[in-house]
PDB file of C-alpha atoms in Angstrom:
ATOM      1  CA  LYS O   1       3.260  15.200  10.699  1.00  0.00           C
ATOM      2  CA  ASN O   2       2.240  12.704   8.133  1.00  0.00           C
ATOM      3  CA  GLN O   3       3.427  13.867   4.545  1.00  0.00           C
ATOM      4  CA  VAL O   4       0.210  12.729   3.082  1.00  0.00           C
ATOM      5  CA  GLU O   5      -3.177  13.704   4.482  1.00  0.00           C
ATOM      6  CA  GLN O   6      -6.439  12.247   3.292  1.00  0.00           C
ATOM      7  CA  SER O   7     -10.057  13.690   3.923  1.00  0.00           C
ATOM      8  CA  PRO O   8     -12.535  12.714   4.852  1.00  0.00           C
ATOM      9  CA  GLN O   9     -11.337   9.891   7.001  1.00  0.00           C
ATOM     10  CA  SER O  10     -14.812   8.042   6.097  1.00  0.00           C
ATOM     11  CA  LEU O  11     -18.034   8.686   4.407  1.00  0.00           C
ATOM     12  CA  ILE O  12     -21.284   6.966   3.589  1.00  0.00           C
ATOM     13  CA  ILE O  13     -22.830   7.582   0.313  1.00  0.00           C
ATOM     14  CA  LEU O  14     -26.042   6.317  -1.336  1.00  0.00           C
ATOM     15  CA  GLU O  15     -25.719   4.181  -4.343  1.00  0.00           C
ATOM     16  CA  GLY O  16     -25.741   6.014  -7.485  1.00  0.00           C
ATOM     17  CA  LYS O  17     -24.444   9.222  -5.998  1.00  0.00           C
ATOM     18  CA  ASN O  18     -21.045  10.761  -6.681  1.00  0.00           C
ATOM     19  CA  CYS O  19     -18.356  11.551  -4.209  1.00  0.00           C
ATOM     20  CA  THR O  20     -14.835  13.146  -3.973  1.00  0.00           C
ATOM     21  CA  LEU O  21     -11.955  12.167  -1.955  1.00  0.00           C
ATOM     22  CA  GLN O  22      -9.117  14.530  -1.127  1.00  0.00           C
ATOM     23  CA  CYS O  23      -5.403  13.959  -0.807  1.00  0.00           C
ATOM     24  CA  ASN O  24      -3.039  16.722   0.255  1.00  0.00           C
ATOM     25  CA  TYR O  25       0.739  16.122   0.383  1.00  0.00           C
ATOM     26  CA  THR O  26       3.939  17.857   1.302  1.00  0.00           C
ATOM     27  CA  VAL O  27       6.308  15.234  -0.419  1.00  0.00           C
ATOM     28  CA  SER O  28       9.050  16.921  -2.266  1.00  0.00           C
ATOM     29  CA  PRO O  29      10.616  16.543  -4.813  1.00  0.00           C
ATOM     30  CA  PHE O  30       7.473  14.964  -6.345  1.00  0.00           C
ATOM     31  CA  SER O  31       7.601  12.209  -8.863  1.00  0.00           C
ATOM     32  CA  ASN O  32       4.136  10.705  -9.110  1.00  0.00           C
ATOM     33  CA  LEU O  33       0.827  10.125  -7.214  1.00  0.00           C
ATOM     34  CA  ARG O  34      -1.160   6.951  -7.171  1.00  0.00           C
ATOM     35  CA  TRP O  35      -4.644   6.133  -5.993  1.00  0.00           C
ATOM     36  CA  TYR O  36      -5.201   2.623  -4.721  1.00  0.00           C
ATOM     37  CA  LYS O  37      -8.573   0.820  -3.798  1.00  0.00           C
ATOM     38  CA  GLN O  38      -8.360  -1.739  -0.983  1.00  0.00           C
ATOM     39  CA  ASP O  39     -11.236  -4.038  -0.505  1.00  0.00           C
ATOM     40  CA  THR O  40     -11.659  -5.550   2.929  1.00  0.00           C
ATOM     41  CA  GLY O  41      -9.454  -8.497   3.374  1.00  0.00           C
ATOM     42  CA  ARG O  42      -7.512  -7.869   0.269  1.00  0.00           C
ATOM     43  CA  GLY O  43      -4.334  -6.040  -0.886  1.00  0.00           C
ATOM     44  CA  PRO O  44      -4.613  -2.568  -2.476  1.00  0.00           C
ATOM     45  CA  VAL O  45      -5.090  -2.377  -6.267  1.00  0.00           C
ATOM     46  CA  SER O  46      -3.793   0.531  -8.368  1.00  0.00           C
ATOM     47  CA  LEU O  47      -6.476   2.789  -9.853  1.00  0.00           C
ATOM     48  CA  THR O  48      -4.470   5.558 -11.385  1.00  0.00           C
ATOM     49  CA  ILE O  49      -1.133   7.114 -11.464  1.00  0.00           C
ATOM     50  CA  MET O  50      -0.190  10.692 -12.390  1.00  0.00           C
ATOM     51  CA  THR O  51       3.101  12.540 -12.899  1.00  0.00           C
ATOM     52  CA  PHE O  52       3.825  16.159 -12.574  1.00  0.00           C
ATOM     53  CA  SER O  53       2.608  17.080 -15.954  1.00  0.00           C
ATOM     54  CA  GLU O  54      -0.718  15.152 -15.752  1.00  0.00           C
ATOM     55  CA  ASN O  55      -3.781  16.940 -14.216  1.00  0.00           C
ATOM     56  CA  THR O  56      -6.422  14.247 -14.951  1.00  0.00           C
ATOM     57  CA  LYS O  57      -6.639  10.582 -15.308  1.00  0.00           C
ATOM     58  CA  SER O  58      -9.643   8.452 -15.584  1.00  0.00           C
ATOM     59  CA  ASN O  59     -10.295   4.715 -14.950  1.00  0.00           C
ATOM     60  CA  GLY O  60     -13.861   3.851 -15.683  1.00  0.00           C
ATOM     61  CA  ARG O  61     -16.026   5.705 -13.145  1.00  0.00           C
ATOM     62  CA  TYR O  62     -12.950   6.916 -11.131  1.00  0.00           C
ATOM     63  CA  THR O  63     -11.292  10.161 -12.064  1.00  0.00           C
ATOM     64  CA  ALA O  64      -8.309  11.511 -10.437  1.00  0.00           C
ATOM     65  CA  THR O  65      -7.115  15.037 -10.557  1.00  0.00           C
ATOM     66  CA  LEU O  66      -3.596  16.556  -9.587  1.00  0.00           C
ATOM     67  CA  ASP O  67      -2.645  20.103  -8.840  1.00  0.00           C
ATOM     68  CA  ALA O  68       1.080  19.905  -8.411  1.00  0.00           C
ATOM     69  CA  ASP O  69       1.355  23.552  -7.520  1.00  0.00           C
ATOM     70  CA  THR O  70      -1.004  23.383  -4.542  1.00  0.00           C
ATOM     71  CA  LYS O  71       0.025  19.809  -3.911  1.00  0.00           C
ATOM     72  CA  GLN O  72      -3.434  18.482  -3.995  1.00  0.00           C
ATOM     73  CA  SER O  73      -5.114  15.560  -5.459  1.00  0.00           C
ATOM     74  CA  SER O  74      -8.735  14.305  -5.599  1.00  0.00           C
ATOM     75  CA  LEU O  75     -10.415  11.008  -6.544  1.00  0.00           C
ATOM     76  CA  HIS O  76     -14.028  11.434  -8.022  1.00  0.00           C
ATOM     77  CA  ILE O  77     -16.218   8.426  -8.004  1.00  0.00           C
ATOM     78  CA  THR O  78     -19.190   8.674 -10.355  1.00  0.00           C
ATOM     79  CA  ALA O  79     -22.505   6.991  -9.905  1.00  0.00           C
ATOM     80  CA  SER O  80     -21.234   4.926  -7.049  1.00  0.00           C
ATOM     81  CA  GLN O  81     -21.984   1.172  -6.803  1.00  0.00           C
ATOM     82  CA  LEU O  82     -21.908  -1.214  -3.777  1.00  0.00           C
ATOM     83  CA  SER O  83     -18.639  -2.556  -4.928  1.00  0.00           C
ATOM     84  CA  ASP O  84     -17.107   0.793  -4.452  1.00  0.00           C
ATOM     85  CA  SER O  85     -17.178   0.310  -0.794  1.00  0.00           C
ATOM     86  CA  ALA O  86     -13.585   0.169   0.176  1.00  0.00           C
ATOM     87  CA  SER O  87     -10.481   2.127   1.501  1.00  0.00           C
ATOM     88  CA  TYR O  88      -8.955   4.513  -1.008  1.00  0.00           C
ATOM     89  CA  ILE O  89      -5.188   5.141  -0.359  1.00  0.00           C
ATOM     90  CA  CYS O  90      -3.195   7.990  -1.757  1.00  0.00           C
ATOM     91  CA  VAL O  91       0.450   7.305  -2.263  1.00  0.00           C
ATOM     92  CA  VAL O  92       3.022   9.878  -3.259  1.00  0.00           C
ATOM     93  CA  SER O  93       6.363   9.001  -4.658  1.00  0.00           C
ATOM     94  CA  ALA O  94       9.402  11.327  -4.281  1.00  0.00           C
ATOM     95  CA  LYS O  95      12.308  11.300  -6.627  1.00  0.00           C
ATOM     96  CA  GLY O  96      14.719   8.700  -5.323  1.00  0.00           C
ATOM     97  CA  ASN O  97      13.332   5.885  -3.129  1.00  0.00           C
ATOM     98  CA  ARG O  98      10.727   7.227  -0.884  1.00  0.00           C
ATOM     99  CA  LEU O  99       7.100   6.490  -0.780  1.00  0.00           C
ATOM    100  CA  ALA O 100       4.518   8.254   1.435  1.00  0.00           C
ATOM    101  CA  PHE O 101       1.163   6.786   2.181  1.00  0.00           C
ATOM    102  CA  GLY O 102      -2.064   8.376   3.300  1.00  0.00           C
ATOM    103  CA  LYS O 103      -4.022   6.569   5.893  1.00  0.00           C
ATOM    104  CA  GLY O 104      -6.894   6.133   3.541  1.00  0.00           C
ATOM    105  CA  ASN O 105     -10.509   7.213   2.937  1.00  0.00           C
ATOM    106  CA  GLN O 106     -12.998   4.599   4.005  1.00  0.00           C
ATOM    107  CA  VAL O 107     -16.045   4.685   1.746  1.00  0.00           C
ATOM    108  CA  VAL O 108     -19.301   2.793   2.351  1.00  0.00           C
ATOM    109  CA  VAL O 109     -21.942   2.775  -0.329  1.00  0.00           C
ATOM    110  CA  ILE O 110     -25.441   1.889   1.003  1.00  0.00           C
ATOM    111  CA  PRO O 111     -28.373   0.856  -1.207  1.00  0.00           C
TER     112      PRO O 111
ATOM    113  CA  LYS N   1      -0.191 -14.805 -14.928  1.00  0.00           C
ATOM    114  CA  ALA N   2      -0.712 -15.486 -11.374  1.00  0.00           C
ATOM    115  CA  GLY N   3      -0.714 -12.657  -8.808  1.00  0.00           C
ATOM    116  CA  VAL N   4       1.310 -12.119  -5.718  1.00  0.00           C
ATOM    117  CA  THR N   5       0.758 -14.886  -3.224  1.00  0.00           C
ATOM    118  CA  GLN N   6       1.163 -14.635   0.643  1.00  0.00           C
ATOM    119  CA  THR N   7       1.221 -17.495   3.048  1.00  0.00           C
ATOM    120  CA  PRO N   8      -0.210 -18.020   5.548  1.00  0.00           C
ATOM    121  CA  ARG N   9      -3.219 -15.823   5.204  1.00  0.00           C
ATOM    122  CA  TYR N  10      -4.002 -15.840   9.006  1.00  0.00           C
ATOM    123  CA  LEU N  11      -1.740 -16.402  11.936  1.00  0.00           C
ATOM    124  CA  ILE N  12      -2.173 -16.262  15.647  1.00  0.00           C
ATOM    125  CA  LYS N  13       0.883 -16.142  17.929  1.00  0.00           C
ATOM    126  CA  THR N  14       1.464 -15.360  21.473  1.00  0.00           C
ATOM    127  CA  ARG N  15       3.846 -12.624  22.813  1.00  0.00           C
ATOM    128  CA  GLY N  16       7.531 -13.550  22.666  1.00  0.00           C
ATOM    129  CA  GLN N  17       7.212 -15.977  19.895  1.00  0.00           C
ATOM    130  CA  GLN N  18       8.681 -15.439  16.437  1.00  0.00           C
ATOM    131  CA  VAL N  19       7.008 -15.675  13.075  1.00  0.00           C
ATOM    132  CA  THR N  20       7.926 -16.148   9.365  1.00  0.00           C
ATOM    133  CA  LEU N  21       5.670 -14.809   6.510  1.00  0.00           C
ATOM    134  CA  SER N  22       6.167 -15.792   2.893  1.00  0.00           C
ATOM    135  CA  CYS N  23       5.712 -13.931  -0.292  1.00  0.00           C
ATOM    136  CA  SER N  24       5.812 -15.211  -3.840  1.00  0.00           C
ATOM    137  CA  PRO N  25       5.966 -12.350  -6.376  1.00  0.00           C
ATOM    138  CA  ILE N  26       4.536 -12.275  -9.887  1.00  0.00           C
ATOM    139  CA  SER N  27       6.621 -14.231 -12.308  1.00  0.00           C
ATOM    140  CA  GLY N  28       9.361 -12.016 -13.599  1.00  0.00           C
ATOM    141  CA  HIS N  29       9.195  -9.456 -10.901  1.00  0.00           C
ATOM    142  CA  ARG N  30      12.434  -8.895  -9.071  1.00  0.00           C
ATOM    143  CA  SER N  31      11.423  -6.356  -6.432  1.00  0.00           C
ATOM    144  CA  VAL N  32       9.506  -7.269  -3.317  1.00  0.00           C
ATOM    145  CA  SER N  33       8.453  -4.815  -0.650  1.00  0.00           C
ATOM    146  CA  TRP N  34       6.803  -5.480   2.658  1.00  0.00           C
ATOM    147  CA  TYR N  35       4.407  -3.205   4.456  1.00  0.00           C
ATOM    148  CA  GLN N  36       2.626  -3.257   7.771  1.00  0.00           C
ATOM    149  CA  GLN N  37      -0.876  -2.016   7.737  1.00  0.00           C
ATOM    150  CA  THR N  38      -2.911  -1.124  10.983  1.00  0.00           C
ATOM    151  CA  PRO N  39      -6.080   0.774  11.387  1.00  0.00           C
ATOM    152  CA  GLY N  40      -4.425   3.532  13.187  1.00  0.00           C
ATOM    153  CA  GLN N  41      -1.261   4.046  11.070  1.00  0.00           C
ATOM    154  CA  GLY N  42      -2.191   2.913   7.663  1.00  0.00           C
ATOM    155  CA  LEU N  43       0.356   1.455   5.376  1.00  0.00           C
ATOM    156  CA  GLN N  44       3.917   1.601   6.689  1.00  0.00           C
ATOM    157  CA  PHE N  45       7.035   0.539   4.663  1.00  0.00           C
ATOM    158  CA  LEU N  46       9.200  -2.156   6.196  1.00  0.00           C
ATOM    159  CA  PHE N  47      11.694  -2.933   3.627  1.00  0.00           C
ATOM    160  CA  GLU N  48      12.372  -3.680  -0.116  1.00  0.00           C
ATOM    161  CA  TYR N  49      14.404  -6.389  -1.677  1.00  0.00           C
ATOM    162  CA  PHE N  50      15.924  -6.512  -5.176  1.00  0.00           C
ATOM    163  CA  SER N  51      18.059  -9.371  -6.503  1.00  0.00           C
ATOM    164  CA  GLU N  52      18.480 -10.838  -2.961  1.00  0.00           C
ATOM    165  CA  THR N  53      19.682  -7.654  -1.604  1.00  0.00           C
ATOM    166  CA  GLN N  54      17.816  -5.268   0.785  1.00  0.00           C
ATOM    167  CA  ARG N  55      17.696  -1.953  -1.030  1.00  0.00           C
ATOM    168  CA  ASN N  56      15.484   0.052   1.220  1.00  0.00           C
ATOM    169  CA  LYS N  57      14.456  -0.134   4.990  1.00  0.00           C
ATOM    170  CA  GLY N  58      11.745   1.657   6.843  1.00  0.00           C
ATOM    171  CA  ASN N  59      11.833   2.723  10.491  1.00  0.00           C
ATOM    172  CA  PHE N  60      11.178  -0.475  12.204  1.00  0.00           C
ATOM    173  CA  PRO N  61      13.080  -2.106  14.969  1.00  0.00           C
ATOM    174  CA  GLY N  62      15.694  -4.895  14.228  1.00  0.00           C
ATOM    175  CA  ARG N  63      13.109  -7.576  15.344  1.00  0.00           C
ATOM    176  CA  PHE N  64      11.809  -7.162  11.711  1.00  0.00           C
ATOM    177  CA  SER N  65      13.998  -8.759   9.102  1.00  0.00           C
ATOM    178  CA  GLY N  66      13.617 -10.233   5.775  1.00  0.00           C
ATOM    179  CA  ARG N  67      15.308 -11.947   2.959  1.00  0.00           C
ATOM    180  CA  GLN N  68      14.895 -12.720  -0.749  1.00  0.00           C
ATOM    181  CA  PHE N  69      15.791 -15.848  -2.565  1.00  0.00           C
ATOM    182  CA  SER N  70      17.263 -16.307  -6.029  1.00  0.00           C
ATOM    183  CA  ASN N  71      13.790 -17.083  -7.392  1.00  0.00           C
ATOM    184  CA  SER N  72      12.680 -13.647  -5.992  1.00  0.00           C
ATOM    185  CA  ARG N  73      10.555 -15.319  -3.343  1.00  0.00           C
ATOM    186  CA  SER N  74      10.690 -13.382  -0.192  1.00  0.00           C
ATOM    187  CA  GLU N  75      10.279 -14.057   3.574  1.00  0.00           C
ATOM    188  CA  MET N  76       9.826 -11.678   6.505  1.00  0.00           C
ATOM    189  CA  ASN N  77      10.608 -12.609  10.060  1.00  0.00           C
ATOM    190  CA  VAL N  78       9.453 -10.988  13.335  1.00  0.00           C
ATOM    191  CA  SER N  79      11.135 -12.110  16.500  1.00  0.00           C
ATOM    192  CA  THR N  80      10.059 -11.553  20.046  1.00  0.00           C
ATOM    193  CA  LEU N  81       6.516 -10.657  19.141  1.00  0.00           C
ATOM    194  CA  GLU N  82       4.736  -7.853  20.809  1.00  0.00           C
ATOM    195  CA  LEU N  83       0.969  -7.160  21.101  1.00  0.00           C
ATOM    196  CA  GLY N  84       1.484  -4.127  18.778  1.00  0.00           C
ATOM    197  CA  ASP N  85       2.705  -6.255  16.095  1.00  0.00           C
ATOM    198  CA  SER N  86      -0.710  -7.321  15.391  1.00  0.00           C
ATOM    199  CA  ALA N  87      -1.385  -6.138  11.807  1.00  0.00           C
ATOM    200  CA  LEU N  88      -2.008  -6.913   8.237  1.00  0.00           C
ATOM    201  CA  TYR N  89       1.405  -7.594   6.601  1.00  0.00           C
ATOM    202  CA  LEU N  90       1.277  -6.899   2.772  1.00  0.00           C
ATOM    203  CA  CYS N  91       3.828  -7.819   0.316  1.00  0.00           C
ATOM    204  CA  ALA N  92       4.165  -6.063  -3.107  1.00  0.00           C
ATOM    205  CA  SER N  93       6.077  -6.986  -6.228  1.00  0.00           C
ATOM    206  CA  SER N  94       7.164  -4.945  -9.085  1.00  0.00           C
ATOM    207  CA  LEU N  95       9.362  -5.614 -12.319  1.00  0.00           C
ATOM    208  CA  ALA N  96      12.465  -3.953 -11.227  1.00  0.00           C
ATOM    209  CA  GLY N  97      11.860  -0.391 -10.508  1.00  0.00           C
ATOM    210  CA  ARG N  98      12.955   1.791  -7.510  1.00  0.00           C
ATOM    211  CA  GLN N  99      10.053   2.951  -5.477  1.00  0.00           C
ATOM    212  CA  GLY N 100      10.123   6.341  -6.850  1.00  0.00           C
ATOM    213  CA  ALA N 101       9.698   5.209 -10.527  1.00  0.00           C
ATOM    214  CA  GLN N 102       6.516   4.613 -12.206  1.00  0.00           C
ATOM    215  CA  ASN N 103       6.958   0.899 -11.913  1.00  0.00           C
ATOM    216  CA  GLU N 104       3.688  -0.290 -10.435  1.00  0.00           C
ATOM    217  CA  GLN N 105       3.644  -2.325  -7.406  1.00  0.00           C
ATOM    218  CA  PHE N 106       1.125  -5.262  -7.201  1.00  0.00           C
ATOM    219  CA  PHE N 107      -0.061  -6.283  -3.761  1.00  0.00           C
ATOM    220  CA  GLY N 108      -0.765  -9.689  -2.294  1.00  0.00           C
ATOM    221  CA  PRO N 109      -3.719 -10.336  -0.221  1.00  0.00           C
ATOM    222  CA  GLY N 110      -1.875  -9.990   2.967  1.00  0.00           C
ATOM    223  CA  THR N 111      -1.165 -12.051   6.177  1.00  0.00           C
ATOM    224  CA  ARG N 112      -3.267 -11.177   9.076  1.00  0.00           C
ATOM    225  CA  LEU N 113      -1.096 -11.609  12.190  1.00  0.00           C
ATOM    226  CA  THR N 114      -2.674 -11.550  15.691  1.00  0.00           C
ATOM    227  CA  VAL N 115      -0.533 -11.532  18.685  1.00  0.00           C
ATOM    228  CA  LEU N 116      -2.154 -12.589  22.046  1.00  0.00           C
TER     229      LEU N 116
END
Protein backbone atom coordinates (compact mmCIF):
# COMPACT_ATOMS: atom_id res chain seq x y z
CA LYS A 1 0.00 0.00 0.00
CA ASN A 2 1.31 3.42 -0.94
CA GLN A 3 2.34 5.50 2.04
CA VAL A 4 0.91 8.64 0.41
CA GLU A 5 -2.60 8.62 -1.04
CA GLN A 6 -3.97 11.56 -3.01
CA SER A 7 -7.55 12.28 -3.96
CA PRO A 8 -9.27 12.91 -6.22
CA GLN A 9 -7.13 11.29 -8.89
CA SER A 10 -8.34 13.86 -11.38
CA LEU A 11 -10.81 16.72 -11.53
CA ILE A 12 -12.11 19.29 -13.96
CA ILE A 13 -12.99 22.76 -12.70
CA LEU A 14 -14.26 25.94 -14.29
CA GLU A 15 -11.92 28.89 -14.51
CA GLY A 16 -12.40 31.17 -11.52
CA LYS A 17 -13.66 28.44 -9.20
CA ASN A 18 -11.87 27.08 -6.14
CA CYS A 19 -10.81 23.50 -5.56
CA THR A 20 -9.21 21.41 -2.82
CA LEU A 21 -6.85 18.48 -3.24
CA GLN A 22 -6.30 15.93 -0.50
CA CYS A 23 -3.23 14.03 0.64
CA ASN A 24 -3.30 11.35 3.34
CA TYR A 25 -0.11 9.73 4.50
CA THR A 26 1.14 7.04 6.84
CA VAL A 27 4.83 7.99 6.73
CA SER A 28 6.46 7.95 10.14
CA PRO A 29 8.39 9.52 11.76
CA PHE A 30 7.27 12.62 9.92
CA SER A 31 9.73 15.32 8.93
CA ASN A 32 8.01 17.56 6.37
CA LEU A 33 5.46 17.60 3.57
CA ARG A 34 5.76 19.32 0.21
CA TRP A 35 3.29 20.04 -2.55
CA TYR A 36 4.71 20.17 -6.06
CA LYS A 37 3.11 21.40 -9.26
CA GLN A 38 4.06 19.62 -12.46
CA ASP A 39 3.07 21.11 -15.79
CA THR A 40 2.83 18.75 -18.74
CA GLY A 41 6.28 18.02 -20.15
CA ARG A 42 8.10 19.70 -17.28
CA GLY A 43 9.65 18.72 -13.99
CA PRO A 44 7.84 19.31 -10.68
CA VAL A 45 8.18 22.70 -9.00
CA SER A 46 7.83 23.10 -5.24
CA LEU A 47 4.80 25.12 -4.11
CA THR A 48 4.93 24.78 -0.33
CA ILE A 49 6.75 22.92 2.42
CA MET A 50 5.41 22.35 5.91
CA THR A 51 6.94 20.89 9.02
CA PHE A 52 5.21 19.27 11.96
CA SER A 53 4.52 22.55 13.74
CA GLU A 54 3.03 24.37 10.76
CA ASN A 55 -0.61 23.93 9.82
CA THR A 56 -1.03 26.49 7.03
CA LYS A 57 1.26 27.83 4.34
CA SER A 58 0.34 30.01 1.39
CA ASN A 59 2.00 30.68 -1.94
CA GLY A 60 -0.10 33.13 -3.90
CA ARG A 61 -3.41 31.50 -4.74
CA TYR A 62 -2.20 28.17 -3.33
CA THR A 63 -2.82 27.41 0.35
CA ALA A 64 -1.65 24.18 1.93
CA THR A 65 -2.83 22.87 5.28
CA LEU A 66 -1.40 20.15 7.45
CA ASP A 67 -2.94 18.15 10.27
CA ALA A 68 -0.08 16.09 11.62
CA ASP A 69 -2.34 14.35 14.13
CA THR A 70 -4.61 12.88 11.47
CA LYS A 71 -1.79 12.76 8.90
CA GLN A 72 -3.72 14.73 6.34
CA SER A 73 -2.83 17.65 4.12
CA SER A 74 -4.80 19.64 1.62
CA LEU A 75 -3.93 22.05 -1.15
CA HIS A 76 -6.52 24.71 -1.88
CA ILE A 77 -6.46 26.58 -5.17
CA THR A 78 -8.33 29.88 -5.11
CA ALA A 79 -9.84 31.52 -8.19
CA SER A 80 -8.39 28.95 -10.55
CA GLN A 81 -6.72 30.00 -13.78
CA LEU A 82 -6.06 28.07 -16.96
CA SER A 83 -2.39 27.92 -15.99
CA ASP A 84 -3.33 25.90 -12.91
CA SER A 85 -3.96 22.90 -15.17
CA ALA A 86 -1.27 20.50 -13.99
CA SER A 87 -0.52 17.53 -11.79
CA TYR A 88 -0.11 18.29 -8.09
CA ILE A 89 2.11 15.89 -6.20
CA CYS A 90 2.26 15.44 -2.44
CA VAL A 91 5.66 14.35 -1.13
CA VAL A 92 6.22 13.36 2.49
CA SER A 93 9.68 13.19 4.06
CA ALA A 94 10.41 10.88 6.93
CA LYS A 95 13.19 11.61 9.39
CA GLY A 96 16.23 10.00 7.90
CA ASN A 97 16.59 9.49 4.19
CA ARG A 98 13.16 8.51 2.97
CA LEU A 99 10.76 10.28 0.64
CA ALA A 100 7.29 8.99 -0.14
CA PHE A 101 5.46 10.28 -3.20
CA GLY A 102 1.78 10.42 -3.99
CA LYS A 103 0.68 9.64 -7.51
CA GLY A 104 -0.64 13.14 -8.01
CA ASN A 105 -3.92 14.97 -8.52
CA GLN A 106 -4.51 15.81 -12.17
CA VAL A 107 -6.31 19.18 -12.40
CA VAL A 108 -7.83 20.50 -15.61
CA VAL A 109 -9.16 24.05 -15.62
CA ILE A 110 -11.60 24.83 -18.42
CA PRO A 111 -12.73 28.28 -19.58
CA LYS B 1 21.34 31.00 -12.11
CA ALA B 2 20.62 28.27 -14.63
CA GLY B 3 18.29 25.49 -13.60
CA VAL B 4 18.77 21.76 -13.75
CA THR B 5 19.37 20.58 -17.29
CA GLN B 6 18.86 17.11 -18.67
CA THR B 7 19.93 15.67 -21.98
CA PRO B 8 18.61 14.36 -24.18
CA ARG B 9 15.01 15.47 -23.76
CA TYR B 10 13.61 12.64 -25.85
CA LEU B 11 14.98 9.22 -26.66
CA ILE B 12 13.68 6.20 -28.55
CA LYS B 13 15.38 2.85 -28.08
CA THR B 14 14.57 -0.77 -28.76
CA ARG B 15 14.44 -3.66 -26.30
CA GLY B 16 17.82 -4.97 -25.30
CA GLN B 17 19.67 -1.74 -25.97
CA GLN B 18 21.25 0.40 -23.31
CA VAL B 19 20.89 4.11 -22.69
CA THR B 20 22.74 6.86 -20.83
CA LEU B 21 20.98 9.95 -19.56
CA SER B 22 22.76 13.06 -18.36
CA CYS B 23 21.94 15.62 -15.69
CA SER B 24 23.67 18.91 -14.88
CA PRO B 25 22.63 20.25 -11.48
CA ILE B 26 22.26 23.85 -10.45
CA SER B 27 25.66 25.43 -9.86
CA GLY B 28 26.74 24.79 -6.27
CA HIS B 29 24.37 21.89 -5.74
CA ARG B 30 26.14 18.72 -4.68
CA SER B 31 23.26 16.28 -4.36
CA VAL B 32 21.64 14.74 -7.42
CA SER B 33 18.68 12.37 -7.30
CA TRP B 34 17.09 10.40 -10.11
CA TYR B 35 13.45 9.43 -10.42
CA GLN B 36 11.33 7.39 -12.80
CA GLN B 37 7.85 8.71 -13.49
CA THR B 38 5.10 6.69 -15.14
CA PRO B 39 1.36 7.39 -15.30
CA GLY B 40 0.51 4.32 -13.27
CA GLN B 41 3.18 4.50 -10.58
CA GLY B 42 3.88 8.20 -10.24
CA LEU B 43 7.36 9.27 -9.14
CA GLN B 44 9.64 6.49 -7.98
CA PHE B 45 13.05 7.10 -6.46
CA LEU B 46 15.99 5.50 -8.26
CA PHE B 47 19.09 6.75 -6.45
CA GLU B 48 20.82 9.76 -4.97
CA TYR B 49 24.42 10.84 -5.38
CA PHE B 50 26.36 13.20 -3.19
CA SER B 51 30.03 14.06 -3.70
CA GLU B 52 30.45 11.30 -6.27
CA THR B 53 29.07 8.64 -3.89
CA GLN B 54 25.74 6.88 -4.08
CA ARG B 55 24.06 7.79 -0.81
CA ASN B 56 20.64 6.20 -1.27
CA LYS B 57 19.10 3.67 -3.61
CA GLY B 58 15.53 2.77 -4.46
CA ASN B 59 14.07 -0.62 -5.31
CA PHE B 60 15.12 -0.93 -8.92
CA PRO B 61 17.02 -3.82 -10.55
CA GLY B 62 20.74 -3.67 -11.14
CA ARG B 63 20.13 -2.74 -14.79
CA PHE B 64 19.70 0.79 -13.49
CA SER B 65 22.95 2.41 -12.44
CA GLY B 66 24.37 5.85 -12.10
CA ARG B 67 27.40 7.88 -11.28
CA GLN B 68 28.36 11.40 -10.34
CA PHE B 69 31.40 13.31 -11.46
CA SER B 70 33.58 15.71 -9.54
CA ASN B 71 31.69 18.69 -11.00
CA SER B 72 28.44 17.19 -9.60
CA ARG B 73 27.12 16.31 -13.05
CA SER B 74 25.46 12.92 -13.03
CA GLU B 75 24.67 10.19 -15.51
CA MET B 76 22.17 7.39 -15.31
CA ASN B 77 22.52 4.20 -17.32
CA VAL B 78 19.92 1.57 -18.09
CA SER B 79 21.12 -1.64 -19.68
CA THR B 80 19.13 -4.34 -21.48
CA LEU B 81 16.12 -2.09 -21.92
CA GLU B 82 12.64 -3.51 -21.44
CA LEU B 83 9.32 -2.16 -22.67
CA GLY B 84 8.41 -1.31 -19.08
CA ASP B 85 11.34 1.09 -18.85
CA SER B 86 9.44 3.57 -20.99
CA ALA B 87 8.99 6.55 -18.71
CA LEU B 88 9.93 10.12 -17.90
CA TYR B 89 13.25 10.15 -16.06
CA LEU B 90 13.66 13.14 -13.80
CA CYS B 91 16.77 14.45 -12.17
CA ALA B 92 16.66 16.73 -9.13
CA SER B 93 19.45 18.64 -7.44
CA SER B 94 19.78 20.17 -4.01
CA LEU B 95 22.44 22.02 -2.10
CA ALA B 96 23.62 19.24 0.12
CA GLY B 97 20.85 17.95 2.26
CA ARG B 98 19.74 14.48 2.89
CA GLN B 99 16.31 13.67 1.49
CA GLY B 100 14.62 14.01 4.83
CA ALA B 101 15.86 17.55 5.43
CA GLN B 102 14.14 20.72 4.34
CA ASN B 103 16.72 21.12 1.61
CA GLU B 104 14.60 21.78 -1.45
CA GLN B 105 15.01 19.66 -4.56
CA PHE B 106 14.92 21.41 -7.92
CA PHE B 107 13.82 19.22 -10.79
CA GLY B 108 14.98 19.23 -14.37
CA PRO B 109 12.55 18.94 -17.31
CA GLY B 110 13.17 15.20 -17.63
CA THR B 111 14.15 12.81 -20.39
CA ARG B 112 11.26 11.02 -22.09
CA LEU B 113 12.45 7.49 -22.88
CA THR B 114 10.41 5.29 -25.19
CA VAL B 115 11.38 1.64 -25.57
CA LEU B 116 9.99 -0.13 -28.65
